[in-house]
Amino acid sequence: MTRCWPATLRKYLAVLRLETQYSMRYRLNSLFYLSALVVPVAIQYFLWTTVYRSRAQVGDYSLSAMLTYYVVAVFLSQMRLVAWWDISESIKNGTVVHYLVRPWNHFWLYFTRTLAWTFPILFLLLPGYLILVFVLRHRLLPPASAGALAALILIWLAGGLFVYTLEYMTNLLAFWTERTRGFLWLLSFLTSFLSGALVPLNLLPGHRWLVLQPLAALGYLPARVYLGQVSPAEFWKALGILGLWLLALVPLAHLQLRRGLRRYQPPGG
Amino acid sequence: MAVVVVNRLVRVFTRPRKAPGLRGLVRFYLRPEYERVEALRGVSFTLEAGEILGYVGPNGAGKTTTLKVLSGVLHPTRGHVEVLGFEPWRRQDRFLRQIALVTGHSGFLQEVAWDLTPMDGFRLLKDLYGLSEDEFRRNLEALLEPLDLTGLLEVPIRRLSLGQRVRAELVASLLHRPRVLFLDEPTLGLDIVSQHRLRDFLRTYVQETGTAVILTSHYMRDVEELAHRLLVLHQGRIVYEGPVETLAERLMPVRTVQVVFAEPAVHFHLPPGLSLVDELTARGTLPRDQVQQIIAELLSRYPIQDLTVEEPDLETVLRHFFEAPTP
């Protein structure tokens, strides 16, 4: 018998509540998040103000557009759903058993846990973000429209689910390899680069393809949507591609879990 | 009716073999070697509702593997396993709602709420199992007092003693009233008082609820006091199945005998198996089928003040059995 949606949702909301409390329990550690936005944007600020001394435009970005791009892209990429902290560890040390013997879906359970860790980051990043916006207020551009803000959130959420799925699947490799740190490090590096948080993707060679790959939804696409530099047709195309990726990857992640469990050898039997 | 049916269960693992040192590591990188280990070799048994099955054996015998197969974590390599009519490895929602697994070495609450309180964990489980507030309160109250956890609900889990944590884990596993409970060394590391309290609780709980329990433990007192039936597992095979009381008869063909003589016995001719522990007392084990005859001989030859013939305790029987060379 399929359980009704409210009951299913309630159990994941309970995880969300508990995990949010958990993630905010260390006050000092939380304070360090304040610097997570300020430092990368400050580096980009010094880099790009130097570049723009000799030119007025880089690609289709003015200095203001470039700085706005970084404030938005860096903020969103810092907020991305990072699922890599303990799924593979729990497989390796056998504690995954405690989750597997309870009636929840392992994929969505960790998605909820991951989401819960995003809230405090948002909460802690916001003060730093507001200070940054205030300091750079004469350099930054406003959002293109209210619709652009909504579109930005939509594409970023879909991108977040996509990168979570990738990281979840990479973690599940622990069923085969036990340690996954190398894969996760590689994925993290690629995500940073392909999200456009390091360099706007349309300034790179091969940008026609780079802007269509799904990780662009984590930083590049939302920042461009904010700036009003993505047409509705381009936006829906990117969202559609992302949707197709998700339709393929989410069932694949479930299949991977089933396959992994089939060969699972936890420590101690 | 059986709630657990296990028929010819086989579970095979592979494990890497690597020589020690850097050279061994390089060789393993170039040509990894694995060996096949049969953790379970055709295990069969059933479990009825309201029954506590003691599942014992030395380390590596396959006890935990069996529990993990029964709770749906591991796939059987071969054989048939059914719990409450479900094939556990399919991990269907309705199956998972009716079972619980408690492990003495780690636990669910410690995993999800180490820095939070037991109540935070219990509330999560309330929503996970879809319990109403009334049901949750009723179940919780029924568990807190016998497990002596009242007053500890708002203390962070990491601040609880080991005994309190294990009892809290038990509450977390029983809140949803599972029909089948798998207990994997629940008294591991507990002091005598905590072990005793846990045993008392389990005995009453099973009587009242009719829950079927499989209990593994290295503490034979747990099994002696709680199990209605015993399964002894050795090298992946069941070597004994039956009541605790008849285990000694089957696995250890000796009985423990103590003779107190009425006068110093230093020059007495004692049968093999008996030796003096002081000048009046001889102790030892005698072959089960010769006990009567040997005692009759002793009585006819020497003045005897007291005589005791005992079945060896469970721990002695199992030690004797597991230490014997494998045929």
XYZ file of C-alpha atoms in Angstrom:
596
model
C 0.000 0.000 0.000
C 1.398 3.407 -0.910
C 1.484 5.778 2.027
C -0.182 9.151 1.546
C 1.987 12.128 0.678
C 1.483 14.151 3.885
C 2.756 11.211 5.970
C 5.746 10.725 3.677
C 6.497 14.434 3.689
C 6.161 14.630 7.483
C 8.975 12.159 8.062
C 11.363 14.116 5.861
C 10.317 17.385 7.498
C 11.188 15.781 10.833
C 14.658 14.969 9.465
C 14.950 18.549 8.244
C 14.121 19.937 11.696
C 16.496 17.621 13.526
C 19.383 18.050 11.132
C 19.050 21.850 11.113
C 19.439 21.848 14.898
C 22.389 19.520 14.528
C 24.174 21.636 11.959
C 24.037 24.772 14.101
C 25.262 23.311 17.362
C 28.812 24.668 17.216
C 28.734 28.438 17.457
C 32.401 29.187 16.779
C 32.532 26.927 13.739
C 29.432 28.676 12.453
C 31.155 32.056 12.617
C 33.742 30.924 10.084
C 31.011 30.688 7.494
C 30.893 34.478 7.573
C 34.193 34.590 5.729
C 33.162 32.013 3.105
C 31.518 34.588 0.871
C 33.632 37.644 1.632
C 37.047 36.120 0.864
C 36.361 34.710 -2.664
C 34.472 37.848 -3.717
C 37.237 40.088 -2.321
C 39.823 38.137 -4.371
C 37.712 38.483 -7.512
C 37.200 42.200 -6.784
C 40.936 42.911 -6.696
C 41.586 40.705 -9.722
C 38.913 42.223 -11.939
C 39.399 45.883 -10.943
C 43.021 45.390 -12.054
C 41.919 43.843 -15.379
C 39.369 46.599 -16.010
C 41.965 49.384 -15.551
C 43.105 48.743 -19.120
C 39.687 48.019 -20.695
C 36.039 48.889 -20.229
C 34.572 45.552 -21.221
C 35.518 41.842 -20.907
C 33.305 39.730 -23.151
C 29.823 41.110 -22.579
C 30.596 42.135 -18.977
C 31.181 45.655 -17.716
C 33.065 45.875 -14.390
C 29.750 46.292 -12.551
C 28.232 43.302 -14.344
C 31.339 41.233 -13.589
C 31.296 42.077 -9.873
C 27.553 41.449 -9.703
C 28.107 38.136 -11.466
C 30.611 37.058 -8.807
C 28.541 38.194 -5.848
C 25.580 36.130 -7.145
C 27.539 33.130 -8.486
C 29.837 32.794 -5.484
C 26.936 33.144 -3.056
C 24.890 30.479 -4.842
C 27.789 28.088 -5.314
C 28.649 28.376 -1.603
C 25.047 27.466 -0.870
C 25.067 24.399 -3.081
C 23.971 21.106 -1.597
C 27.068 19.244 -0.550
C 26.227 15.641 0.179
C 29.688 14.282 0.510
C 30.379 14.388 4.181
C 29.329 11.024 5.424
C 27.419 8.741 3.072
C 30.488 6.837 1.932
C 31.899 6.804 5.470
C 28.687 5.231 6.756
C 28.979 2.550 4.063
C 32.620 1.906 4.870
C 32.167 1.690 8.636
C 28.818 -0.095 8.501
C 26.674 2.530 10.256
C 24.547 2.805 7.094
C 22.746 -0.215 8.580
C 20.919 2.070 11.016
C 19.353 3.939 8.098
C 18.657 0.918 5.939
C 16.528 -0.876 8.527
C 14.135 2.063 8.856
C 11.323 2.924 6.459
C 12.714 5.801 4.468
C 14.169 6.286 1.056
C 17.945 6.576 1.444
C 18.300 9.024 -1.480
C 15.655 11.453 -0.193
C 16.734 11.017 3.411
C 20.209 12.300 2.573
C 18.769 14.965 0.316
C 16.777 16.251 3.284
C 19.801 16.050 5.570
C 21.842 17.941 3.012
C 19.142 20.565 2.627
C 19.075 21.000 6.388
C 22.773 21.818 6.348
C 22.113 24.491 3.723
C 19.763 26.536 5.928
C 22.332 27.494 8.547
C 24.814 28.308 5.794
C 22.235 30.670 4.314
C 21.547 32.103 7.747
C 25.233 32.620 8.441
C 26.186 33.820 4.976
C 23.472 36.449 4.853
C 25.074 38.974 7.246
C 28.367 38.765 5.360
C 26.476 39.007 2.093
C 24.572 42.115 3.188
C 27.786 43.781 4.349
C 29.384 42.967 1.012
C 26.443 44.338 -0.934
C 26.559 47.496 1.163
C 30.292 47.998 0.629
C 30.000 47.410 -3.135
C 26.639 49.180 -3.488
C 27.914 51.651 -6.065
C 29.497 48.876 -8.139
C 26.656 46.313 -8.177
C 23.688 46.094 -10.520
C 20.103 45.408 -9.362
C 18.272 42.266 -10.571
C 16.894 42.566 -14.105
C 13.340 42.002 -12.811
C 11.333 40.254 -10.099
C 10.714 37.454 -12.620
C 14.476 37.093 -13.049
C 14.813 36.459 -9.294
C 12.144 33.723 -9.418
C 13.798 32.143 -12.477
C 17.169 32.307 -10.733
C 15.829 30.389 -7.723
C 14.128 27.792 -9.933
C 17.208 26.987 -11.987
C 19.448 27.012 -8.938
C 17.186 24.516 -7.097
C 17.171 22.172 -10.085
C 20.962 22.513 -10.328
C 21.211 21.810 -6.601
C 19.262 18.573 -6.955
C 21.461 17.611 -9.891
C 24.751 18.131 -8.080
C 23.375 16.413 -4.962
C 22.511 13.389 -7.120
C 26.004 13.355 -8.606
C 27.604 13.547 -5.180
C 25.244 10.922 -3.785
C 26.150 8.542 -6.610
C 29.836 9.230 -6.130
C 29.436 8.410 -2.424
C 27.722 5.138 -3.284
C 30.876 4.037 -5.082
C 31.975 3.106 -1.549
C 30.033 -0.131 -2.025
C 32.649 -1.041 -4.626
C 35.771 0.876 -3.637
C 35.240 1.579 0.111
C 37.058 4.925 -0.092
C 35.677 7.630 -2.342
C 37.598 10.697 -1.239
C 39.578 10.906 -4.494
C 36.417 10.787 -6.636
C 34.713 13.353 -4.419
C 37.673 15.704 -4.571
C 37.673 15.500 -8.370
C 33.927 16.075 -8.494
C 34.206 19.052 -6.146
C 36.897 20.625 -8.306
C 34.922 20.051 -11.515
C 31.757 21.406 -9.897
C 33.514 24.603 -8.822
C 34.904 25.117 -12.284
C 31.875 24.078 -14.343
C 29.449 26.028 -12.157
C 31.134 29.223 -13.327
C 32.096 30.316 -9.819
C 35.760 30.643 -10.835
C 35.387 32.188 -14.306
C 32.179 33.115 -16.184
C 31.650 30.172 -18.528
C 30.926 32.299 -21.587
C 34.479 33.716 -21.412
C 35.981 30.246 -21.881
C 36.720 28.416 -25.130
C 33.940 25.989 -26.031
C 31.455 28.111 -24.112
C 28.544 27.112 -26.407
C 28.633 23.656 -24.811
C 29.857 24.688 -21.399
C 26.815 26.874 -20.756
C 24.488 23.960 -21.562
C 26.060 21.454 -19.181
C 23.932 21.000 -16.032
C 26.475 22.276 -13.487
C 26.128 25.758 -15.015
C 22.834 25.949 -13.111
C 24.731 26.276 -9.840
C 26.315 29.673 -10.488
C 26.682 30.777 -14.079
C 23.065 30.528 -15.239
C 21.468 32.092 -12.132
C 23.986 34.957 -12.227
C 23.269 35.577 -15.902
C 19.524 35.371 -15.239
C 19.965 37.967 -12.480
C 21.768 40.233 -14.916
C 19.012 39.750 -17.503
C 21.451 38.218 -19.970
C 19.497 34.983 -20.548
C 16.526 35.049 -22.923
C 13.350 33.145 -21.926
C 14.026 30.632 -24.697
C 17.581 30.007 -23.441
C 16.310 29.709 -19.874
C 13.664 27.094 -20.681
C 16.108 25.189 -22.837
C 18.630 25.037 -19.974
C 15.921 24.030 -17.507
C 14.636 21.348 -19.890
C 18.127 19.881 -20.321
C 18.553 19.854 -16.556
C 15.163 18.166 -16.155
C 16.198 15.430 -18.579
C 19.425 14.879 -16.661
C 17.453 14.562 -13.432
C 14.940 12.174 -14.987
C 17.821 9.937 -15.956
C 20.060 10.309 -12.905
C 17.620 10.024 -9.978
C 16.346 6.546 -10.977
C 19.944 5.591 -11.760
C 20.979 6.577 -8.225
C 18.250 4.322 -6.804
C 19.388 1.487 -9.032
C 22.977 2.040 -7.952
C 21.940 1.748 -4.281
C 20.159 -1.551 -4.978
C 23.180 -2.877 -6.874
C 25.543 -1.686 -4.155
C 23.523 -3.396 -1.443
C 23.537 -6.617 -3.412
C 27.303 -6.816 -3.043
C 27.640 -4.993 0.280
C 30.139 -6.393 2.774
C 29.915 -4.340 5.953
C 32.672 -4.667 8.518
C 31.948 -7.289 11.153
C 29.619 -9.334 8.949
C 2.806 -19.619 12.809
C 6.440 -18.862 12.046
C 7.240 -15.178 11.621
C 10.783 -15.899 10.455
C 11.637 -18.711 8.067
C 15.242 -19.292 7.059
C 15.928 -22.141 4.690
C 19.433 -23.166 3.605
C 20.745 -19.630 3.830
C 24.171 -19.131 2.293
C 26.061 -15.862 2.332
C 29.434 -15.597 0.646
C 31.857 -12.712 1.079
C 35.105 -12.010 -0.671
C 37.982 -10.452 1.178
C 41.270 -9.051 -0.080
C 44.543 -10.747 0.796
C 47.530 -8.462 0.988
C 51.023 -9.241 2.227
C 52.281 -6.770 4.854
C 54.504 -3.816 3.984
C 55.027 -1.610 0.970
C 56.019 -4.496 -1.275
C 52.785 -6.272 -0.415
C 50.853 -3.098 -1.198
C 52.504 -2.711 -4.617
C 51.883 -6.375 -5.409
C 48.262 -5.975 -4.372
C 47.925 -2.915 -6.642
C 49.320 -4.820 -9.602
C 47.632 -8.141 -8.961
C 44.948 -8.004 -6.282
C 44.050 -11.289 -4.661
C 40.755 -12.075 -3.057
C 39.561 -15.065 -1.152
C 36.046 -16.387 -0.854
C 34.602 -16.710 2.623
C 31.373 -18.556 3.297
C 29.987 -16.680 6.266
C 26.794 -18.775 6.303
C 26.713 -22.315 4.933
C 23.141 -23.498 4.662
C 21.575 -22.131 7.831
C 17.928 -23.119 8.434
C 15.596 -22.277 11.291
C 12.228 -20.746 12.123
C 11.018 -18.345 14.784
C 7.536 -18.088 16.261
C 5.767 -14.999 17.582
C 6.514 -14.432 21.268
C 9.640 -16.584 21.118
C 13.144 -15.508 22.094
C 15.749 -17.374 20.107
C 19.265 -17.337 21.520
C 21.737 -17.225 18.645
C 25.249 -17.888 19.847
C 28.643 -18.724 18.469
C 32.214 -17.455 18.523
C 33.335 -14.294 16.720
C 33.044 -14.720 12.966
C 30.520 -17.555 13.239
C 28.003 -15.624 11.119
C 25.581 -14.318 13.779
C 25.626 -10.655 12.764
C 25.550 -11.615 9.086
C 22.351 -13.585 9.724
C 20.723 -10.638 11.487
C 21.706 -8.293 8.670
C 20.207 -10.635 6.091
C 17.012 -10.924 8.145
C 16.714 -7.160 8.547
C 17.144 -6.559 4.816
C 20.613 -5.005 4.793
C 22.388 -7.928 3.140
C 21.306 -10.058 0.231
C 21.436 -13.809 0.694
C 23.819 -15.447 -1.772
C 21.570 -18.529 -1.856
C 18.648 -19.894 0.090
C 15.263 -18.616 1.130
C 14.561 -16.049 3.833
C 11.144 -14.789 4.857
C 10.299 -12.396 7.675
C 6.600 -11.692 8.318
C 5.934 -12.952 4.804
C 8.385 -10.504 3.201
C 11.680 -11.120 1.482
C 13.812 -8.799 3.635
C 16.291 -7.698 0.963
C 13.473 -5.992 -0.965
C 13.274 -3.535 1.970
C 9.606 -2.787 1.413
C 8.192 -0.008 3.551
C 5.611 -2.304 5.195
C 8.332 -4.768 6.146
C 10.650 -2.141 7.630
C 7.790 -0.756 9.733
C 7.450 -4.091 11.518
C 11.036 -4.901 12.420
C 13.835 -3.379 14.474
C 17.535 -4.048 14.764
C 19.472 -3.085 17.881
C 23.237 -3.362 17.873
C 25.241 -3.040 21.062
C 28.274 -1.416 19.445
C 26.540 1.473 17.674
C 23.053 2.853 17.350
C 20.588 4.934 15.440
C 20.328 7.715 18.038
C 24.085 7.986 18.252
C 24.154 8.362 14.479
C 21.466 10.985 13.997
C 21.381 12.850 17.265
C 24.725 12.455 19.063
C 24.780 16.108 20.137
C 21.019 16.332 20.573
C 18.742 14.705 23.130
C 16.992 11.303 23.141
C 13.672 13.134 22.871
C 14.817 14.798 19.623
C 15.549 11.345 18.228
C 12.277 9.875 19.504
C 10.283 12.728 17.928
C 11.978 12.053 14.602
C 10.984 8.396 14.889
C 7.409 9.378 15.746
C 7.147 11.117 12.372
C 9.115 8.451 10.558
C 6.720 5.720 11.665
C 3.659 7.995 11.430
C 2.657 7.580 15.097
C -0.089 9.814 16.441
C 0.779 11.995 19.430
C -1.293 9.712 21.712
C 0.303 6.558 20.389
C 3.763 8.100 20.728
C 3.148 9.218 24.330
C 1.649 5.873 25.294
C 4.456 3.806 23.762
C 7.140 6.090 25.143
C 5.764 6.060 28.685
C 5.493 2.278 28.612
C 9.198 2.064 27.800
C 10.756 4.881 29.816
C 10.016 3.706 33.318
C 11.079 0.064 33.030
C 14.231 1.162 31.255
C 14.873 3.862 33.859
C 15.203 6.690 31.357
C 12.693 9.115 32.822
C 14.526 12.353 33.511
C 17.151 11.765 30.838
C 15.091 12.778 27.843
C 16.567 16.245 27.634
C 20.196 15.348 28.240
C 22.420 15.304 25.105
C 23.027 11.709 24.034
C 26.794 12.138 24.168
C 26.426 12.944 27.897
C 24.639 9.674 28.689
C 26.482 6.668 30.104
C 26.909 3.604 27.898
C 24.119 1.797 29.749
C 21.759 4.763 29.361
C 22.603 5.051 25.672
C 21.911 1.375 25.037
C 18.583 1.653 26.862
C 17.731 4.767 24.846
C 18.555 2.861 21.646
C 16.204 0.133 22.774
C 13.421 2.675 23.269
C 14.166 4.058 19.799
C 13.791 0.562 18.366
C 10.593 -0.310 20.202
C 8.662 2.961 19.850
C 6.893 1.694 16.744
C 6.130 -1.692 18.372
C 7.969 -3.956 15.923
C 6.697 -7.518 15.577
C 10.203 -8.883 15.106
C 13.206 -7.624 17.024
C 16.805 -8.433 16.173
C 19.129 -7.863 19.120
C 22.811 -8.017 18.267
C 24.755 -8.123 21.507
C 22.586 -5.577 23.293
C 24.438 -5.947 26.607
C 27.914 -5.494 25.136
C 30.072 -3.515 27.553
C 27.322 -2.992 30.121
C 27.924 -3.414 33.851
C 26.177 -6.227 35.727
C 23.355 -4.007 37.031
C 22.597 -2.640 33.555
C 22.709 -6.125 32.031
C 20.312 -7.374 34.661
C 17.935 -4.459 34.133
C 17.934 -4.962 30.389
C 17.244 -8.679 30.714
C 14.357 -8.082 33.117
C 12.889 -5.559 30.741
C 13.173 -7.797 27.687
C 11.629 -10.773 29.432
C 8.564 -8.770 30.499
C 8.303 -6.915 27.195
C 8.197 -10.099 25.130
C 5.658 -11.690 27.472
C 3.391 -8.657 27.201
C 3.705 -7.916 23.492
C 4.366 -11.287 21.847
C 7.296 -9.835 19.920
C 9.539 -12.421 18.275
C 13.188 -11.885 19.192
C 16.487 -13.169 17.907
C 19.181 -12.455 20.455
C 22.909 -12.776 19.899
C 25.186 -12.300 22.852
C 28.595 -13.235 24.133
C 27.222 -13.062 27.671
C 25.793 -16.499 28.275
C 23.705 -15.205 31.155
C 21.641 -13.251 28.618
C 20.901 -16.396 26.679
C 20.421 -18.661 29.701
C 17.946 -16.283 31.294
C 16.040 -15.125 28.219
C 16.134 -17.644 25.388
C 13.322 -20.136 24.965
C 15.407 -21.953 22.398
C 19.029 -21.927 21.406
C 20.822 -22.012 18.077
C 24.552 -22.535 18.147
C 26.377 -21.389 15.075
C 29.920 -22.466 14.291
C 31.836 -21.614 11.114
C 28.623 -20.692 9.333
C 26.732 -23.859 10.261
C 24.182 -24.610 12.933
C 25.657 -27.201 15.262
C 22.864 -27.229 17.820
C 19.222 -26.301 17.855
C 17.046 -26.949 20.870
C 16.389 -26.011 24.476
C 19.190 -24.435 26.497
C 18.906 -27.262 29.044
C 19.810 -30.092 26.674
C 22.721 -28.322 25.014
C 25.295 -29.813 27.381
C 24.033 -33.328 26.732
C 24.486 -32.862 22.997
C 27.667 -30.856 22.752
C 29.610 -31.779 25.887
C 29.563 -35.445 26.868
C 30.768 -34.776 30.425
C 29.307 -33.681 33.753
C 30.972 -31.707 36.505
C 31.488 -33.740 39.691
C 32.629 -32.580 43.122
C 33.366 -35.059 45.913
C 34.061 -34.039 49.521
C 35.714 -36.942 51.382
C 35.251 -37.539 55.122
C 39.016 -37.922 55.627
C 42.145 -36.621 53.818
C 42.238 -38.098 50.339
C 45.850 -37.515 49.330
C 46.515 -41.272 49.007
C 43.182 -42.159 47.416
C 43.198 -43.544 43.921
C 41.009 -41.127 41.945
C 39.569 -41.899 38.522
C 40.920 -39.941 35.491
C 39.155 -36.587 35.243
C 38.972 -35.983 38.994
C 41.740 -34.233 40.918
C 42.120 -32.827 44.412
C 41.548 -29.126 44.919
C 42.358 -29.444 48.657
C 43.087 -32.451 50.852
C 39.386 -33.290 51.246
C 37.845 -32.135 47.969
C 38.180 -33.536 44.474
C 36.698 -31.824 41.419
C 36.598 -32.512 37.739
C 34.579 -33.670 34.771
C 33.594 -37.265 34.032
C 32.190 -38.844 30.892
C 28.416 -38.503 31.034
C 27.768 -42.219 30.488
C 30.257 -43.316 33.180
C 29.311 -40.929 35.975
C 26.988 -43.365 37.742
C 29.438 -46.256 37.696
C 32.424 -44.170 38.851
C 30.451 -42.638 41.709
C 29.271 -46.086 42.844
C 32.887 -47.251 42.919
C 34.027 -44.204 44.903
C 31.196 -44.664 47.401
C 32.088 -48.308 47.923
C 35.806 -47.596 48.456
C 36.061 -44.282 50.335
C 34.163 -42.419 53.070
C 32.294 -39.583 51.330
C 30.772 -36.625 53.146
C 29.204 -34.795 50.202
C 28.750 -35.395 46.505
C 27.597 -33.004 43.778
C 26.960 -33.791 40.120
C 26.206 -30.761 37.935
C 25.551 -29.999 34.319
C 28.290 -27.631 33.123
C 27.075 -24.075 32.547
C 26.437 -22.790 29.034
C 29.706 -20.931 28.839
C 31.718 -24.031 29.758
C 29.850 -26.153 27.224
C 30.383 -23.695 24.422
C 34.017 -23.108 25.310
C 34.587 -26.860 25.366
C 32.878 -27.227 22.002
C 34.508 -24.305 20.216
C 37.989 -25.139 21.521
C 37.760 -28.713 20.296
C 39.654 -29.299 17.035
C 37.416 -29.165 13.969
C 36.918 -32.669 12.584
